[in-house]
Coordinates of C-alpha atoms and ligand atoms in Angstrom, one line a residue:
X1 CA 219.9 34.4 152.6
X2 CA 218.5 37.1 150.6
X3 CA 216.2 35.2 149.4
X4 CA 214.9 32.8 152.0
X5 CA 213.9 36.5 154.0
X6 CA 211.8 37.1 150.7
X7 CA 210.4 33.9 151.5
X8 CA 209.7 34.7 154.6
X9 CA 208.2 37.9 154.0
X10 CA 206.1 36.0 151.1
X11 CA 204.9 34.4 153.6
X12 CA 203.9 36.6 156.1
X13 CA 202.0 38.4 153.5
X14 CA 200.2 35.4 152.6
X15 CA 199.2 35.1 156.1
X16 CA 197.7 37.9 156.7
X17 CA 196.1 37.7 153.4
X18 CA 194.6 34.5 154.8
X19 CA 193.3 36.2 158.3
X20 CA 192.4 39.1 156.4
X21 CA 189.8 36.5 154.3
X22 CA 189.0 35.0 157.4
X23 CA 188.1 37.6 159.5
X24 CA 185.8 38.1 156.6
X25 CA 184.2 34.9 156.1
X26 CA 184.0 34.9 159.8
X27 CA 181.6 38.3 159.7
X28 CA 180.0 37.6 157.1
X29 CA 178.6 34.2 158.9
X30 CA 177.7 36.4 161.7
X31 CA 176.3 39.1 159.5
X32 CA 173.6 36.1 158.9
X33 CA 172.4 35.5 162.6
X34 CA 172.9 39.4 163.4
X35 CA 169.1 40.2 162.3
X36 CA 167.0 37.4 163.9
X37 CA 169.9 37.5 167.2
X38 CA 168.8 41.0 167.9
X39 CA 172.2 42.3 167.6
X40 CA 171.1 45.2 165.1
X41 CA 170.0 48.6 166.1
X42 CA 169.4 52.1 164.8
X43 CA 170.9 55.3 166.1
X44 CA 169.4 58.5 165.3
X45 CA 171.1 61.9 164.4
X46 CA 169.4 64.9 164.6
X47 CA 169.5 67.5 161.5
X48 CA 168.9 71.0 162.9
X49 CA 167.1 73.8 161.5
X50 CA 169.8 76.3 161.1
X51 CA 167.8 79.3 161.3
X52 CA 166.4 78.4 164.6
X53 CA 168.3 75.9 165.8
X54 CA 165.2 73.1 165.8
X55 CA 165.3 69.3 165.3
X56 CA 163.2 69.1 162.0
X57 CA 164.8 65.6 161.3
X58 CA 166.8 62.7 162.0
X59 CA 168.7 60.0 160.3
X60 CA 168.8 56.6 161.2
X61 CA 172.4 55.1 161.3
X62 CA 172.6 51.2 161.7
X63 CA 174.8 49.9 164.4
X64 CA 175.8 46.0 164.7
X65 CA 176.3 45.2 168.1
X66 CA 178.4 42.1 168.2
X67 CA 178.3 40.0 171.2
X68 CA 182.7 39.3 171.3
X69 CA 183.3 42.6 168.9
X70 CA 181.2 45.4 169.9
X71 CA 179.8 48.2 168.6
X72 CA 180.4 47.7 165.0
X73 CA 180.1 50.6 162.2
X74 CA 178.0 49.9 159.4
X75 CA 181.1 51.5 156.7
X76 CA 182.6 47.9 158.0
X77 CA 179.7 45.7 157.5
X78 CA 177.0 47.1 154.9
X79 CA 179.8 46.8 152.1
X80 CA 179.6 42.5 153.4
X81 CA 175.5 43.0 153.3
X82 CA 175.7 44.3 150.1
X83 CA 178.4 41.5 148.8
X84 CA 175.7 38.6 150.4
X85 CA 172.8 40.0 149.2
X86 CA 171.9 40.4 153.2
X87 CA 171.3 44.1 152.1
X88 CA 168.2 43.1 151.1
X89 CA 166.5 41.9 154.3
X90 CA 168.4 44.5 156.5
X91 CA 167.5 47.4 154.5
X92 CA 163.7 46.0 155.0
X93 CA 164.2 45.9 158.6
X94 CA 165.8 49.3 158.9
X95 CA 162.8 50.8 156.8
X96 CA 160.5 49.4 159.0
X97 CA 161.9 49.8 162.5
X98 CA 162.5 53.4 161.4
X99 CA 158.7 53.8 160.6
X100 CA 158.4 52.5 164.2
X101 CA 160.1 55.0 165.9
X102 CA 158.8 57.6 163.6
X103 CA 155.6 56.5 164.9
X104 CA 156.6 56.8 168.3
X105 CA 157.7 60.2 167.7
X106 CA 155.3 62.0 165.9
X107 CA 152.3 61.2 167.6
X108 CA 151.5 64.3 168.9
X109 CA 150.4 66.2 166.3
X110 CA 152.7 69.6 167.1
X111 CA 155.5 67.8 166.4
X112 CA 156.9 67.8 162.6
X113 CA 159.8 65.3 162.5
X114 CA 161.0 63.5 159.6
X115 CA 163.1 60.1 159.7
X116 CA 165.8 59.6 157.2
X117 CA 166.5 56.3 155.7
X118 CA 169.7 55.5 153.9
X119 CA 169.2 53.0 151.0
X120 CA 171.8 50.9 149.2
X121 CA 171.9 51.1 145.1
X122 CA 171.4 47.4 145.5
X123 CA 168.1 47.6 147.1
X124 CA 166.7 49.3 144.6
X125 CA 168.0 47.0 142.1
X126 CA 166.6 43.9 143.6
X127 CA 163.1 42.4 142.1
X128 CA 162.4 42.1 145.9
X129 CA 161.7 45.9 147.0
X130 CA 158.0 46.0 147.0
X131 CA 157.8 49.8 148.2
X132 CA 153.7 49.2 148.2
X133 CA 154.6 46.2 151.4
X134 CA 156.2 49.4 153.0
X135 CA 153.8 52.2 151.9
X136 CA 151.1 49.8 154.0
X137 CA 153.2 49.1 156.5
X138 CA 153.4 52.9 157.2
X139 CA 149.1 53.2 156.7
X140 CA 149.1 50.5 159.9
X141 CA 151.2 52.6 161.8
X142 CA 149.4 55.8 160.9
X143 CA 152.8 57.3 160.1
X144 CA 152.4 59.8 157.3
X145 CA 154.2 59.4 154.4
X146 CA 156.1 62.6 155.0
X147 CA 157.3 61.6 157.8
X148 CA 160.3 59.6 156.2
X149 CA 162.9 60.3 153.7
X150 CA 165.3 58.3 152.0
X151 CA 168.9 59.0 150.9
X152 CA 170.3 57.8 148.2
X153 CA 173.7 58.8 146.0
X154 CA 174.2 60.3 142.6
X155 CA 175.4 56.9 141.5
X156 CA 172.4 55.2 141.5
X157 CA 170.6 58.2 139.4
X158 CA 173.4 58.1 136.9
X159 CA 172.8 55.4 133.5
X160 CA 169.9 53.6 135.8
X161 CA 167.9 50.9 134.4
X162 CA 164.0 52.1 134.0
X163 CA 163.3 49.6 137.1
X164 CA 165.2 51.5 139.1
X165 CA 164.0 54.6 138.0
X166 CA 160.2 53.5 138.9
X167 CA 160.8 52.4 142.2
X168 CA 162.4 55.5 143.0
X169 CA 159.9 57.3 141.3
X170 CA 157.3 55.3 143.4
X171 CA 158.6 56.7 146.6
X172 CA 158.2 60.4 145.0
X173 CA 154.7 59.8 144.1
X174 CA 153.7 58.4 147.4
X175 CA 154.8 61.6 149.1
X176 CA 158.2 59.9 150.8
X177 CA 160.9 63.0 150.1
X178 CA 164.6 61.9 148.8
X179 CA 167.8 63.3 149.3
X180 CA 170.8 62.9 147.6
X181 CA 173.6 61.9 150.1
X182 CA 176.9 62.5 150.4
X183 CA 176.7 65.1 147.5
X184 CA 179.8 66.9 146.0
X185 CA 181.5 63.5 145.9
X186 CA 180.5 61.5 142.8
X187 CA 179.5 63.0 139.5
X188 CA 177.2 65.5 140.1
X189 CA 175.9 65.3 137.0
X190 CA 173.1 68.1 137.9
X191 CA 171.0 67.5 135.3
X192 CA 168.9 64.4 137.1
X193 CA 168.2 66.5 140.1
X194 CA 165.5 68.5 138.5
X195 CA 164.7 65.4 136.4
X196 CA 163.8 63.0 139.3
X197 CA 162.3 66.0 141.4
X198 CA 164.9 65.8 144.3
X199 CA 163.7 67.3 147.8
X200 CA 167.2 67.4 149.4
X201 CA 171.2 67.9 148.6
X202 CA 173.6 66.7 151.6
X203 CA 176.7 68.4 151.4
X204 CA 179.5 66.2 151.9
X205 CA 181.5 66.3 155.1
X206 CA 184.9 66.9 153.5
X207 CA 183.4 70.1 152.2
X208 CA 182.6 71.4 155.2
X209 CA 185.4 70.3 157.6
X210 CA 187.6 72.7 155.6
X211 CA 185.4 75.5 155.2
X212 CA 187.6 78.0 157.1
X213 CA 190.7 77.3 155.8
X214 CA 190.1 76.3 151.8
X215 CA 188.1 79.0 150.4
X216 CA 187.3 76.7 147.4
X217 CA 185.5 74.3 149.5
X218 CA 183.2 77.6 151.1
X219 CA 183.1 78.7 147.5
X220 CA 181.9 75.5 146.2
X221 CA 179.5 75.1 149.2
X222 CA 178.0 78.6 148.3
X223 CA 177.4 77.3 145.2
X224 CA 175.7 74.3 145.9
X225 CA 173.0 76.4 148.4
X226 CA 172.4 78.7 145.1
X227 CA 171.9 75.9 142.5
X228 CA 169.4 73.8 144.5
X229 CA 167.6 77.1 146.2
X230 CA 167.0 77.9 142.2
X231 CA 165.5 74.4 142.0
X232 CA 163.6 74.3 144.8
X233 CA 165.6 72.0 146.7
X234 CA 166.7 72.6 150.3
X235 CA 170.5 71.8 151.9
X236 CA 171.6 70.0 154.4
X237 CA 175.3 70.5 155.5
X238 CA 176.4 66.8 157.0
X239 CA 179.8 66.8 159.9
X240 CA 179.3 70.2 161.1
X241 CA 181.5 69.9 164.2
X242 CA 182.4 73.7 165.2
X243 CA 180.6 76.9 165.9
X244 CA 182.3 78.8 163.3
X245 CA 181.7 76.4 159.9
X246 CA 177.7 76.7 161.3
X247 CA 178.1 79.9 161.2
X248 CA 179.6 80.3 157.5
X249 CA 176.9 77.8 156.8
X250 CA 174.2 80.4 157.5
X251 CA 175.9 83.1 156.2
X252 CA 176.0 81.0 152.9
X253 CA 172.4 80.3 153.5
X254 CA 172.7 76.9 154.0
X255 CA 169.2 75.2 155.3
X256 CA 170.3 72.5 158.1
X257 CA 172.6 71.0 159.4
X258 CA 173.7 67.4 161.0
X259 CA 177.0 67.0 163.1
X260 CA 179.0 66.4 166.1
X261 CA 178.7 70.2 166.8
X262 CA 174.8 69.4 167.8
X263 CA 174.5 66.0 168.7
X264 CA 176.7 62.6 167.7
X265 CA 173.8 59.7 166.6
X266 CA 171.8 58.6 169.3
X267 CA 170.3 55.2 171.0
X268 CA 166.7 56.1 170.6
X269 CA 166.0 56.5 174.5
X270 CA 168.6 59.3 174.3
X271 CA 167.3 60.8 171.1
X272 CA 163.7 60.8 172.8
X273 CA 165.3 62.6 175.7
X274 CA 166.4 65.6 173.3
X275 CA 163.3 65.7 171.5
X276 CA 161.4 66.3 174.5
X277 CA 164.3 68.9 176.1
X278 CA 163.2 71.0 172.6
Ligands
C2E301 P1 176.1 58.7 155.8 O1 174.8 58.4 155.3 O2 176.8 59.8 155.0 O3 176.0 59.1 157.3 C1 176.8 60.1 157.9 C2 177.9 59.6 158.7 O4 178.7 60.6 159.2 C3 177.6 58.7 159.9 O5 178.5 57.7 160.0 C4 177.6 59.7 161.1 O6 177.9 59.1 162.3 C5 178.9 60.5 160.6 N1 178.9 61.8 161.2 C6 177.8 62.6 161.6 N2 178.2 63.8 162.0 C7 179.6 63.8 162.0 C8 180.6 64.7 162.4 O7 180.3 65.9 162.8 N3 181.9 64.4 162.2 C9 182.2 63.1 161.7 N4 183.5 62.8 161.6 N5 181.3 62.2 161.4 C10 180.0 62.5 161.5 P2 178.1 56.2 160.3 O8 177.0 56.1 161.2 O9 179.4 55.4 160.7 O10 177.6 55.6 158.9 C11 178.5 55.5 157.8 C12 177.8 55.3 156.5 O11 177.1 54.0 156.5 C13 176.6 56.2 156.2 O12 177.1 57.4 155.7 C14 175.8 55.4 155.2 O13 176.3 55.6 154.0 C15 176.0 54.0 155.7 N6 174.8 53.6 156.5 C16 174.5 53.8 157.8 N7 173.3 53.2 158.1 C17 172.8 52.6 157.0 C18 171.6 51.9 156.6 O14 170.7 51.7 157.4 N8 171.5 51.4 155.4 C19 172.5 51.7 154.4 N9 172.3 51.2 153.2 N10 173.6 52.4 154.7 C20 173.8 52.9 156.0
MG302 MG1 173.1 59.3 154.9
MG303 MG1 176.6 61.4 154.0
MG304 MG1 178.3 58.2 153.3

């Protein structure tokens, strides 16, 4: 008996094993159709000015909207892009229905806003990122290169290949201002930040979600603001979701910040509405 329940239980893992895989293969064939069905989209989260409390940026999230799933988060499908290679084409889409918006929204001239583009490692590793297709695409637009940034982690900066390190080094020269994402969490190995001439450091959410109560993690933050103001480099705290960690942010110095607390990522009609509310 004992063992025909391990049997059993064998099998039930087996099974869910096999609709686990399935599920998978399933997405990832609809992963393929998502781009030219229309079913992608960008949200957009502001990043405040913490001094003044301004919109100075925003980064665009991608959302899958599946027509029998939902809304689908992209920490469920852009590991499946990047496993399919889709990563490639998506990433070009994002980059250039960012530009779109960002053209949208800074025509008038008073208005500084910057559009933040998260890139996958992969992209940058593929033969196929021409960043000179993009850099035109942005001159027919008339969107100035400042206008967008691009976030990338410490990962891809750590043992890169020299390919890599030219295209990122293309963006820096054509005037398109990186961040490093997610930072605290990898390796911060420091010494690249001053050697790829970094514009921005985004503090890690888990950082500042326990700013109040682990003094290490406000500690560590403090830290962070210090090193890059020394370089040059401005901060961004990312998951602010209550009055009081913005508050220790500025204390600490901290230059923006991007949460819940100010705005959860927007559909672009929405964002527009906020931009022009001030
Ligand atoms: P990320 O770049 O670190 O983006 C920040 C994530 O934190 C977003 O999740 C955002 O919705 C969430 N967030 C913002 N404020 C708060 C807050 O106050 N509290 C909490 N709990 N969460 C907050 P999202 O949109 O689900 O994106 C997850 C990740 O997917 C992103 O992390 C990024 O790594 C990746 N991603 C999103 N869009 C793209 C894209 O176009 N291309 C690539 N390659 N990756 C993308
Ligand atoms: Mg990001
Ligand atoms: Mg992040
Ligand atoms: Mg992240």
């Amino acid at each position: 008996a004992a063992k025909s329940a391990g049997r059993n239980r064998l099998s039930y893992f087996t099974q869910a094993l096999q609709e686990s895989a399935q599920h998978r293969l399933r997405l990832i064939n609809d992963l393929r159709g998502a781009l030219s069905e229309m079913q992608l989209e960008l949200h957009f989260q502001p990043i405040i000015s913490l001094a003044d409390r301004r919109v100075v940026k925003a980064e665009a999230l991608l959302r899958w909207r599946h027509p029998e799933r939902g809304m689908i988060r992209p920490d469920e499908f852009i590991p499946l892009a990047e496993e399919t290679g889709l990563i490639i084409e998506i990433g070009d889409w994002v980059f250039r229905e960012s530009a779109r918006w960002a053209q949208r929204w800074t025509q008038d001239a008073h208005r500084k806003l910057q559009i933040s583009v998260n890139m996958s490692p992969l992209q940058f590793q593929s033969e196929n990122l021409i960043i000179d297709d993009w850099l035109n695409h942005l001159r027919k637009l008339g969107v100035a290169e400042s206008a967008i940034s691009i976030e990338i982690t410490e990962g891809l900066l750590l043992n890169a290949h020299p390919e890599v390190i030219d295209r990122l080094l293309g963006f820096r020269d054509a005037g398109i201002q990186v961040a490093i994402d997610d930072f605290g969490t990898g390796y911060s190995a420091l010494s690249y930040l001053k050697r790829f001439d970094i514009d921005y450091l985004k503090i890690d959410q888990s950082f500042i979600s326990n700013l109040e109560t682990e003094p290490n993690d406000l500690a560590l933050s403090e830290a962070i603001v210090i090193m890059a103001h020394k370089l040059g480099l401005e901060v961004i705290a990312e998951g602010v979701e209550t009055e009081a960690q913005c508050r220790r942010l500025r204390e600490i110095g901290c230059d923006y910040g991007q949460g819940y607390l100010f705005s959860r990522p927007l559909p672009p009609e929405s964002f527009e509405r906020l931009l022009r509310q001030g």
